[in-house]
Coordinates of C-alpha atoms and ligand atoms in Angstrom, one line a residue:
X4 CA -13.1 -14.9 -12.0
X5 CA -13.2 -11.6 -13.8
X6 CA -9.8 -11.3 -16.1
X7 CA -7.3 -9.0 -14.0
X8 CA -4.8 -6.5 -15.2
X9 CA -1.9 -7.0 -13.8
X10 CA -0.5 -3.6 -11.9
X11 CA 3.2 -4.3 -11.4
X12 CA 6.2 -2.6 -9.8
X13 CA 10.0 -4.1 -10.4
X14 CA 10.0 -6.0 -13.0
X15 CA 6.9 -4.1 -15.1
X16 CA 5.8 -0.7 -14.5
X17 CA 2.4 0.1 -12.3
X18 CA 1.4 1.8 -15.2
X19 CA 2.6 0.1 -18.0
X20 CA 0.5 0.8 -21.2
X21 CA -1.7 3.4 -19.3
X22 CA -2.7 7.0 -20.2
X23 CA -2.9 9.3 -17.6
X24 CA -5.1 13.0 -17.9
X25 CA -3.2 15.2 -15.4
X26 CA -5.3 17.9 -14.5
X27 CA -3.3 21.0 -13.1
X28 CA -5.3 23.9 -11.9
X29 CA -4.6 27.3 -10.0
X30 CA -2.6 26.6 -6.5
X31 CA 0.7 26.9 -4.9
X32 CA 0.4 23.2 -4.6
X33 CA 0.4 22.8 -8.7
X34 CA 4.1 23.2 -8.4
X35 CA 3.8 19.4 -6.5
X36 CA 2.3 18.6 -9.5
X37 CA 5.6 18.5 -11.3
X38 CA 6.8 15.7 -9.3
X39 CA 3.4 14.0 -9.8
X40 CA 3.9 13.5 -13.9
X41 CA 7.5 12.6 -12.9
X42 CA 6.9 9.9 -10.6
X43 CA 3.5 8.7 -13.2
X44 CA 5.9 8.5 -15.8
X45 CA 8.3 6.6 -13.3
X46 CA 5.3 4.1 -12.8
X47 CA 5.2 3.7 -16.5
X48 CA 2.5 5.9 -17.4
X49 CA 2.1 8.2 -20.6
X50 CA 1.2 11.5 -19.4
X51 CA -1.1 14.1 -21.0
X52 CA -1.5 17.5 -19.3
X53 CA -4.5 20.3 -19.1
X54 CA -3.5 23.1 -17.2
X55 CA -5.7 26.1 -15.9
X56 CA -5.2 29.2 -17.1
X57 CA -4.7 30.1 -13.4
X58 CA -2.2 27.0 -13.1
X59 CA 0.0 28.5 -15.7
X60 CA 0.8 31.6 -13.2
X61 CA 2.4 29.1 -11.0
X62 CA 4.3 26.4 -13.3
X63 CA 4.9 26.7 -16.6
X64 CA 3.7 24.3 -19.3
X65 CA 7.5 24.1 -20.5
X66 CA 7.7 22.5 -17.5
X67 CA 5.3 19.5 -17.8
X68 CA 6.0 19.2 -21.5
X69 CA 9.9 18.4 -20.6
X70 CA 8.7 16.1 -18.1
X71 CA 6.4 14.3 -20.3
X72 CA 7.6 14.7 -23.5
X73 CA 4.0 15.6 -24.6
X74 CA 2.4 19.0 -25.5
X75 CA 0.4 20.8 -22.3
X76 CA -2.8 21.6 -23.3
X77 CA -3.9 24.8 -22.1
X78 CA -7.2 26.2 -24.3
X79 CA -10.0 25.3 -25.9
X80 CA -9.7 28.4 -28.0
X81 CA -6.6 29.7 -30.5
X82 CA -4.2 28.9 -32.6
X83 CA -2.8 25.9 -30.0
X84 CA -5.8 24.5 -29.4
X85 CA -6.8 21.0 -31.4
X86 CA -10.0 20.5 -32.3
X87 CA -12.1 18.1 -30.3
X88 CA -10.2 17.8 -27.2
X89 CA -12.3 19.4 -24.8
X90 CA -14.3 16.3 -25.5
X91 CA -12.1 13.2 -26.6
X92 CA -9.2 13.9 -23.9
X93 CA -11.6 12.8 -21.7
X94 CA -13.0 9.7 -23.3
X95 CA -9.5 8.1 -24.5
X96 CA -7.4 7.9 -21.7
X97 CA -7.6 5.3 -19.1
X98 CA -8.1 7.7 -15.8
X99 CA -7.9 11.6 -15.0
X100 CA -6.3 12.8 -12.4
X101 CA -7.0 16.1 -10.7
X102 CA -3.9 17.5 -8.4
X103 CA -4.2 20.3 -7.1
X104 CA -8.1 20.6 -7.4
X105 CA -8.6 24.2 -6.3
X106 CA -12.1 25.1 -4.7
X107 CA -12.8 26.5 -7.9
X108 CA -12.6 23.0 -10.5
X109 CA -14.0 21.3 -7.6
X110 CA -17.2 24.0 -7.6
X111 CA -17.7 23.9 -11.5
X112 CA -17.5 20.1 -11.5
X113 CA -20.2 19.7 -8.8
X114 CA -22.6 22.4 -10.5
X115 CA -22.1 20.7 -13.9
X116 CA -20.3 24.4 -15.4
X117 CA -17.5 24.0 -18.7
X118 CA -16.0 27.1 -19.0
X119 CA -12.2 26.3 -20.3
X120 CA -10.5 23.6 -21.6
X121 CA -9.9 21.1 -18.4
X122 CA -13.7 21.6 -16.6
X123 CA -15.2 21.1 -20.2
X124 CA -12.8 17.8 -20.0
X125 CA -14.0 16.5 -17.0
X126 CA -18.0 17.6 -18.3
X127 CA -17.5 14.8 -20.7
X128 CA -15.2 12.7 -19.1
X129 CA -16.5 8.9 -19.4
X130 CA -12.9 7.6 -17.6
X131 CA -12.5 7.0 -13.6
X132 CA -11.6 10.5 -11.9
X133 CA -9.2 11.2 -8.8
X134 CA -9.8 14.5 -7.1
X135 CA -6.5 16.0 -5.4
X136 CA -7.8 19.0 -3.4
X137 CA -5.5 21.5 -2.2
X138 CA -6.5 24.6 -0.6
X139 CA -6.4 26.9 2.3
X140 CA -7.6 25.5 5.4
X141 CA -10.6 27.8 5.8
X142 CA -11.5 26.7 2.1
X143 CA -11.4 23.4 3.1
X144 CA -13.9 23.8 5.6
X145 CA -16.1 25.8 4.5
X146 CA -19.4 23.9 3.9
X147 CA -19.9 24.4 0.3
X148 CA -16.6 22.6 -0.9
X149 CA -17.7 19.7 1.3
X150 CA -20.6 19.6 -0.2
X151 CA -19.9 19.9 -3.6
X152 CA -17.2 17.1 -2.8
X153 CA -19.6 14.9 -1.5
X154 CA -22.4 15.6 -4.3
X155 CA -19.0 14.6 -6.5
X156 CA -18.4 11.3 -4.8
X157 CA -22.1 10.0 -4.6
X158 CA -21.7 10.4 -8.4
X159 CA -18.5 7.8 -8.4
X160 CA -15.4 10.1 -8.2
X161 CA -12.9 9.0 -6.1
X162 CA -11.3 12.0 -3.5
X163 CA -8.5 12.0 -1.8
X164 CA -7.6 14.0 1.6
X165 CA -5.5 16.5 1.9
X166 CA -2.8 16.6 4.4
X167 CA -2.7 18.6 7.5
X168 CA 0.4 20.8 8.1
X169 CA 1.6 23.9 7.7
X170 CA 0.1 25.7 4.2
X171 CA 1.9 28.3 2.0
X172 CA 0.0 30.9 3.5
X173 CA 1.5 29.9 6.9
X174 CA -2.0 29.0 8.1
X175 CA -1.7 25.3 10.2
X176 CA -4.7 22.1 9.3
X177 CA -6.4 20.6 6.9
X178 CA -5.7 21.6 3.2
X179 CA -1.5 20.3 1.9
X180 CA -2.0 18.6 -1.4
X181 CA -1.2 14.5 -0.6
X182 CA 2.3 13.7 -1.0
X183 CA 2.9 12.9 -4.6
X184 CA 3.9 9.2 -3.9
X185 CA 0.2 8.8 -2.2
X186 CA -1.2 10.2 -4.8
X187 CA 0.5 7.2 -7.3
X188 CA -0.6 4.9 -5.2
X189 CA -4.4 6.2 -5.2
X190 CA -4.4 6.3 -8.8
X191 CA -2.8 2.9 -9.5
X192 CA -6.3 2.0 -7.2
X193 CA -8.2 3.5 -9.5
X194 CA -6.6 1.1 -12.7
X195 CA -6.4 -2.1 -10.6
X196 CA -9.3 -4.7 -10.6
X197 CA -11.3 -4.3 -7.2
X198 CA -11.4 -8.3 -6.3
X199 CA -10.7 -7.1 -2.5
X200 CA -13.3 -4.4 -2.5
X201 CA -15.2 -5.4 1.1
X202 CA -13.0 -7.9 2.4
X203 CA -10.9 -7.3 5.6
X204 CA -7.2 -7.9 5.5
X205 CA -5.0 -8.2 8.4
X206 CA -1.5 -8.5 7.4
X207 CA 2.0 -8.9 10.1
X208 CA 5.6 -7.0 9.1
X209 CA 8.6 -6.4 10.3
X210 CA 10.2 -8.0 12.9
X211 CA 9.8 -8.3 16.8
X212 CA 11.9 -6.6 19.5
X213 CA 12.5 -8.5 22.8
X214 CA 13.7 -6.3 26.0
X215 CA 16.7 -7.4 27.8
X216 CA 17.4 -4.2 29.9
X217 CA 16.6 -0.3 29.2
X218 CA 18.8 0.0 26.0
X219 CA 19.3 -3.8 24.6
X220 CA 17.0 -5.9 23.2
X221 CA 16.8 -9.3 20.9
X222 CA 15.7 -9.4 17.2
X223 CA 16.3 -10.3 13.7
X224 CA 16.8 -8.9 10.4
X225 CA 13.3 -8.2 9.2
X226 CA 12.6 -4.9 7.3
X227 CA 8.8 -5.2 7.5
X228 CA 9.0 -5.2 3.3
X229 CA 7.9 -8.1 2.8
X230 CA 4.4 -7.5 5.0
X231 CA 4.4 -3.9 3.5
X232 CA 3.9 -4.8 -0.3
X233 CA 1.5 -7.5 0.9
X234 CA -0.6 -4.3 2.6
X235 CA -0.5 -2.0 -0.1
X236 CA -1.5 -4.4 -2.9
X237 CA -4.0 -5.5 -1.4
X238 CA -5.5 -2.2 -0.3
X239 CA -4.9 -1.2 -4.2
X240 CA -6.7 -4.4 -5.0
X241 CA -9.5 -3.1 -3.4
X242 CA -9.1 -4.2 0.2
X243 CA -9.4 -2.9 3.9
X244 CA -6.6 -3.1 5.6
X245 CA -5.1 -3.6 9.4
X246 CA -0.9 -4.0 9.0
X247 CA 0.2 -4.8 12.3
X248 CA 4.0 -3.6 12.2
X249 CA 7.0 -4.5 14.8
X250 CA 9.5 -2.0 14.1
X251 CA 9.8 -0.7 11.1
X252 CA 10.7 2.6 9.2
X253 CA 9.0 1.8 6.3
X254 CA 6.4 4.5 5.5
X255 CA 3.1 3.4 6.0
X256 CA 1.6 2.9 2.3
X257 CA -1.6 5.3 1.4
X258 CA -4.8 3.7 2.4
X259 CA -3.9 1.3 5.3
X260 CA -4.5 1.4 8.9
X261 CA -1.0 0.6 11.1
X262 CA -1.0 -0.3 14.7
X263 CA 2.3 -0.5 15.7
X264 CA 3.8 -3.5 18.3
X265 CA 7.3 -4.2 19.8
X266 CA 7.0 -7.1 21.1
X267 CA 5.6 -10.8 20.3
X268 CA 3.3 -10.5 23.0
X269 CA 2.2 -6.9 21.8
X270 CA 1.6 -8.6 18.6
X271 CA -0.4 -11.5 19.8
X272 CA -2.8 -9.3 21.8
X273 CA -3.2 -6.7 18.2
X274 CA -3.6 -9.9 15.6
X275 CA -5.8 -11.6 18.3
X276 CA -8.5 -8.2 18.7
X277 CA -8.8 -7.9 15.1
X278 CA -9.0 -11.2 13.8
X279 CA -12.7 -12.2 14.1
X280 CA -13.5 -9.3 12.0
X281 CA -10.8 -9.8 9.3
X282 CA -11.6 -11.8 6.4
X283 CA -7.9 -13.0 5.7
X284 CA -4.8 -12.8 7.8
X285 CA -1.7 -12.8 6.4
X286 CA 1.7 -13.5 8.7
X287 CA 4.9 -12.1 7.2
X288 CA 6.0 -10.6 10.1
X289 CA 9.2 -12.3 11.9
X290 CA 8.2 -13.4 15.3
X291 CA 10.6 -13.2 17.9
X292 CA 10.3 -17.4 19.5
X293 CA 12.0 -16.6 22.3
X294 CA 12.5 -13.1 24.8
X295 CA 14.0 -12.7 28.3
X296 CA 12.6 -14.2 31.2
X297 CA 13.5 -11.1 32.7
X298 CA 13.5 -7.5 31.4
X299 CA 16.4 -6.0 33.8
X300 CA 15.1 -2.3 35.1
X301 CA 19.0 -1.2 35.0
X302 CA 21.6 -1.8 32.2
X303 CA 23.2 -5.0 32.5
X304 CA 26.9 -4.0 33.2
X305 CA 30.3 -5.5 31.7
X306 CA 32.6 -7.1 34.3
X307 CA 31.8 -10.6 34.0
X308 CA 34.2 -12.6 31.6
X309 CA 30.8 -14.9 31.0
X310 CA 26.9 -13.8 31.1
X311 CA 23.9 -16.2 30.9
X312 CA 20.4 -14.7 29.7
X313 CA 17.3 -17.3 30.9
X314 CA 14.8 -17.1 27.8
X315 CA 11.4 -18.0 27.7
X316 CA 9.4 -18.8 24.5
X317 CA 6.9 -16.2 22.9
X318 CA 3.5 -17.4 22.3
X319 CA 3.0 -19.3 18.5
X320 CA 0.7 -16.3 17.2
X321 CA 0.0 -18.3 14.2
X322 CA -1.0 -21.4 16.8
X323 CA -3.3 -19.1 18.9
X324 CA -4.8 -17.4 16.5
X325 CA -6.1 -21.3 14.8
X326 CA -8.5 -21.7 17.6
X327 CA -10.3 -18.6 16.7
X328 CA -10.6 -19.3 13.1
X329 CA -13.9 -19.3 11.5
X330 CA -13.8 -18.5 8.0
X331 CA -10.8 -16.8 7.6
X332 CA -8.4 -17.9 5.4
X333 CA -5.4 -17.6 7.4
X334 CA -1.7 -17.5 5.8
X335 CA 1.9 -17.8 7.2
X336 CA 5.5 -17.5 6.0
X337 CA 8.2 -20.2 6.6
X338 CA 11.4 -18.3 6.8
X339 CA 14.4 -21.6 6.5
X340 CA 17.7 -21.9 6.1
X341 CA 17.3 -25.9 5.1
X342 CA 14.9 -28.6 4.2
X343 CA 12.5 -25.5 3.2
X344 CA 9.4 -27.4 1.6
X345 CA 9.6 -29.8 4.4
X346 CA 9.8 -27.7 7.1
X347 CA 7.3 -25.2 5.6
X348 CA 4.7 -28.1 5.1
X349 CA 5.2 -29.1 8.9
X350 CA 4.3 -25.5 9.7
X351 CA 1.6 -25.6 7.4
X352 CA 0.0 -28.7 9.1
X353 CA 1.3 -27.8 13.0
X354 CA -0.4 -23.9 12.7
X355 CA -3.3 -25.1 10.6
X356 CA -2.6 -22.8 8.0
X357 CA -4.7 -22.1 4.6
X358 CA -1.6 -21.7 2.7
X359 CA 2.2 -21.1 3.7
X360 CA 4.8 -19.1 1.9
X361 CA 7.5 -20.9 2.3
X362 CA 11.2 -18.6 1.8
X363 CA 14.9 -19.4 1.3
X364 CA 16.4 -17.1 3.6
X365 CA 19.7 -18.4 2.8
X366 CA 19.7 -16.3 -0.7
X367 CA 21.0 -12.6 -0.8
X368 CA 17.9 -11.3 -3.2
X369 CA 15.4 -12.9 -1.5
X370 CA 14.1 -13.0 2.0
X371 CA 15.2 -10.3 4.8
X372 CA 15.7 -6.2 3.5
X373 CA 15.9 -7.0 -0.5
X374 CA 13.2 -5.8 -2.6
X375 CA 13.5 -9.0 -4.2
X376 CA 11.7 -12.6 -2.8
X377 CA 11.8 -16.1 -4.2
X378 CA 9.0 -18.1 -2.6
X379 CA 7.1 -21.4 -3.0
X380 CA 4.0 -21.8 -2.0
X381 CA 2.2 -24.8 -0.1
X382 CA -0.9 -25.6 0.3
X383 CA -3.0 -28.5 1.8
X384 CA -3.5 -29.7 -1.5
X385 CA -2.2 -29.7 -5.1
X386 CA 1.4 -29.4 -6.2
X387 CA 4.2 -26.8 -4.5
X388 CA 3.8 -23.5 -7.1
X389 CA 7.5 -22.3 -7.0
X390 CA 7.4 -18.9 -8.4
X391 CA 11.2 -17.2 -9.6
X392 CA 12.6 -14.4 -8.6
X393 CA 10.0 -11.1 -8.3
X394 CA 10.0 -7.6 -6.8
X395 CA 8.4 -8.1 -3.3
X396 CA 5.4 -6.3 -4.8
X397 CA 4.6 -8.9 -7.6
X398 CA 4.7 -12.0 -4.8
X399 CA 2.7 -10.4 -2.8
X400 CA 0.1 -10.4 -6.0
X401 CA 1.1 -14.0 -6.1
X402 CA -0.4 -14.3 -2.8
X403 CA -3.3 -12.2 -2.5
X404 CA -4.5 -14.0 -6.0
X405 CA -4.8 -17.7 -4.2
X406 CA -6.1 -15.4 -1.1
X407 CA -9.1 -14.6 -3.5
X408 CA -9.4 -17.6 -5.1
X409 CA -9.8 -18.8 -1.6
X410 CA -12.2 -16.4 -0.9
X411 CA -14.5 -16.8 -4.0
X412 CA -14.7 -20.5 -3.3
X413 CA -16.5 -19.6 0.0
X414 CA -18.6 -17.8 -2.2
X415 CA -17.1 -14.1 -0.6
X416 CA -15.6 -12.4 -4.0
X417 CA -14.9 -9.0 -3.7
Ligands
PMT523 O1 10.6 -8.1 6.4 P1 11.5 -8.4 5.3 O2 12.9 -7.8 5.4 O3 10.9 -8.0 3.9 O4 11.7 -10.0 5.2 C1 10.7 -10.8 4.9 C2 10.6 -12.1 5.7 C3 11.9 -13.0 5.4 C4 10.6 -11.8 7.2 C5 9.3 -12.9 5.3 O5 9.3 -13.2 4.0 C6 9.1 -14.1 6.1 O6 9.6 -15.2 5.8 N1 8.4 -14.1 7.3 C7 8.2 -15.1 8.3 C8 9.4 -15.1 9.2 C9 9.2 -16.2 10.3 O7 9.1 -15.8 11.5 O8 9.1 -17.4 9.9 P2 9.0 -18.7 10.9 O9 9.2 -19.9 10.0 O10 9.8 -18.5 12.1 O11 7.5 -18.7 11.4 C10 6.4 -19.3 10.7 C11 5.2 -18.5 10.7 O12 4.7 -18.4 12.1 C12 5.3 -17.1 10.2 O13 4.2 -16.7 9.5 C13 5.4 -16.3 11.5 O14 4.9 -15.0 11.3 C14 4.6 -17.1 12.5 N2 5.0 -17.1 13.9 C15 6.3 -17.3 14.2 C16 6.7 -17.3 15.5 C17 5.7 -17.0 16.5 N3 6.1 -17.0 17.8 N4 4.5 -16.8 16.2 C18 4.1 -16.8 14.9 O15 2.9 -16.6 14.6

């Protein structure tokens, strides 16, 4: 297998030992940008800045150069201009990002034009490139930019979308630069080894919610976080992917497709239409076992000193789903309280798993709402791997790595 770099968040920075080209050019959005180097620098990143001579009407360089401790770079001409760095700026860094790209940048880039410091920059750039574009909405769609954007992408630079919303000019649609955090995320893309790139992951969060009557229903403590940093590393990693999400308000991370459920039965029917097309499912999500027989149409009221609630049991998701499976590689979790390896290998065997995470749930930093897990992992064969203490992010690496390894011994690498 190709050697990785490892992107990391918790322990080690996304970014760590990265150089970042932030491009800044002439829009209201360029003030977003600010927050941008902030939260790159946040990730780890060192940040160099090229501004537009149009950018510098709206934000200042002071401003970027206190946020990244590095001098903006504004000309290619004068007395603050260095020599060279139209071209080596460029060459040396390890990805440029463009936010806001203006209609303008996005124009000269397509038709191949240098005329300041940061399109003469990208001219030569030899480095991965992420387009931001922001612009009004009637820019947006106008058929030139979306041309010149797709001449840009069969040539291998990555473009993001903008948002749809309300714009500074007070017009409504299609033109708000991505929210910074997004924009992170499709940068730290760019930088990670593609070892998903084609394959189809289907990944469970969060927890389940059973109805009793109009306002009460049965659950557990599950945040969705855990099945959250399994979907966005593995769509950073390259992959497609489905996150099928009981309740949650976790944001959905940039890049994946959510179908929300409530219930387990909600979830069965979601995991069970997508599953023949997925490539790997992965089952963090905490399945209610058990709902009420019946869902009372009017509020249970007080008054007796006793109640009784009949429950039925929920389909075994996991259980269904192993009579469907082809060549899927199918993983589950084994929340426990005690005897956790030899419960988790029962599961493992029962739900003919691939693999099974298996997770101490007793522990404050680990299991339910911490960004923290401690997990060992069980497969069919070989010896437990019981991996210490990581940000939710890093075991979810853990996991997609034995998911590819999986993968590439059915001959499908990514
Ligand atoms: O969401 P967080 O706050 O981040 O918490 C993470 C977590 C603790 C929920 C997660 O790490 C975890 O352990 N998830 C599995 C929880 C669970 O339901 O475990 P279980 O041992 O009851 O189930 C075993 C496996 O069968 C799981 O993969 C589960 O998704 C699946 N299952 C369970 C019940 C059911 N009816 N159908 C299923 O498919």
């Amino acid at each position: 297998m190709a050697e990785k770099t490892k992107i990391k968040i918790g322990s080690v920075p996304i970014f760590s030992g990265k150089r970042i080209l932030l491009g800044v050019t002439g829009g209201i959005a360029a003030y977003k940008a600010a927050e941008l180097a902030r939260r790159l620098i946040c990730a780890g990143a060192q940040v160099k800045v090229v501004m537009t001579k149009a950018a510098t009407e709206f934000v200042t360089p002071l401003t970027f150069q206190a946020l990244t401790g590095e001098k903006v770079a504004t000309a290619m001409f004068g007395p603050e201009a260095e020599p060279l760095e139209h071209v080596s700026l460029g060459q040396e860094v390890d990805a440029i990002v463009v936010a806001p790209a203006t209609a303008n940048i996005i124009g000269k880039m397509a038709a191949g034009l240098g005329d300041d410091l940061l399109s003469t920059i990208l001219l030569a750039a030899t480095r991965p490139v992420l387009l931001c574009p922001a612009m009004n909405v009637a820019m947006w769609a106008n058929p030139v930019v979306q041309e010149n954007l797709d001449r840009l992408q069969a040539r291998g630079l990555q473009v993001m979308e903008p948002e749809a919303g309300e714009l500074a000019c007070g017009a409504v649609g299609l033109g708000r630069l991505p929210e910074p955090e997004d924009i992170v995320e499709a940068a730290a893309r760019l930088l990670s080894p593609q070892d998903f790139s084609g394959i189809r992951v289907l990944v469970t969060a969060g927890p389940t919610h059973e109805d009793c009557d109009p306002v009460r229903f049965l659950t557990n403590r599950s945040s969705g976080k855990m099945g959250f940093a399994l979907a966005k590393v593995a769509w950073r990693r390259g992959a497609e992917v489905c996150l099928i999400s009981g309740p949650s308000h976790l944001r959905t991370p940039y890049g994946v497709e959510r179908v929300s459920v409530r219930s387990a039965q909600e979830m069965l029917v979601a995991v069970q239409d997508r599953f023949v097309a997925a490539d790997a499912l992965i089952m963090a999500a905490a399945v209610g076992d058990y709902r009420p027989v019946n869902c009372e149409l009017k509020k249970i009221k007080r008054g007796r000193n006793e109640a009784q609630m009949q429950l039925a049991q929920n389909p075994d998701i996991l259980g269904e789903i192993s009579r469907l499976k082809d060549k899927q590689v199918v993983v589950g979790f084994a929340a426990e309280t005690h005897d956790l390896e030899a419960e988790a290998r029962r599961k493992l065997e029962q739900k003919n798993l691939d693999f099974i995470v298996a997770n101490d749930v007793t522990r404050k930093d680990a299991g339910f709402a911490v960004d923290t897990n401690q997990v060992t992992i069980l497969s069919r064969k070989g010896e437990p791997l019981r991996l210490p203490l990581l940000s939710k992010e890093e075991v979810a690496e853990r996991i997609l790595d034995r998911v590819v390894d999986l993968l590439a011994a059915q001959g499908r690498e990514g």
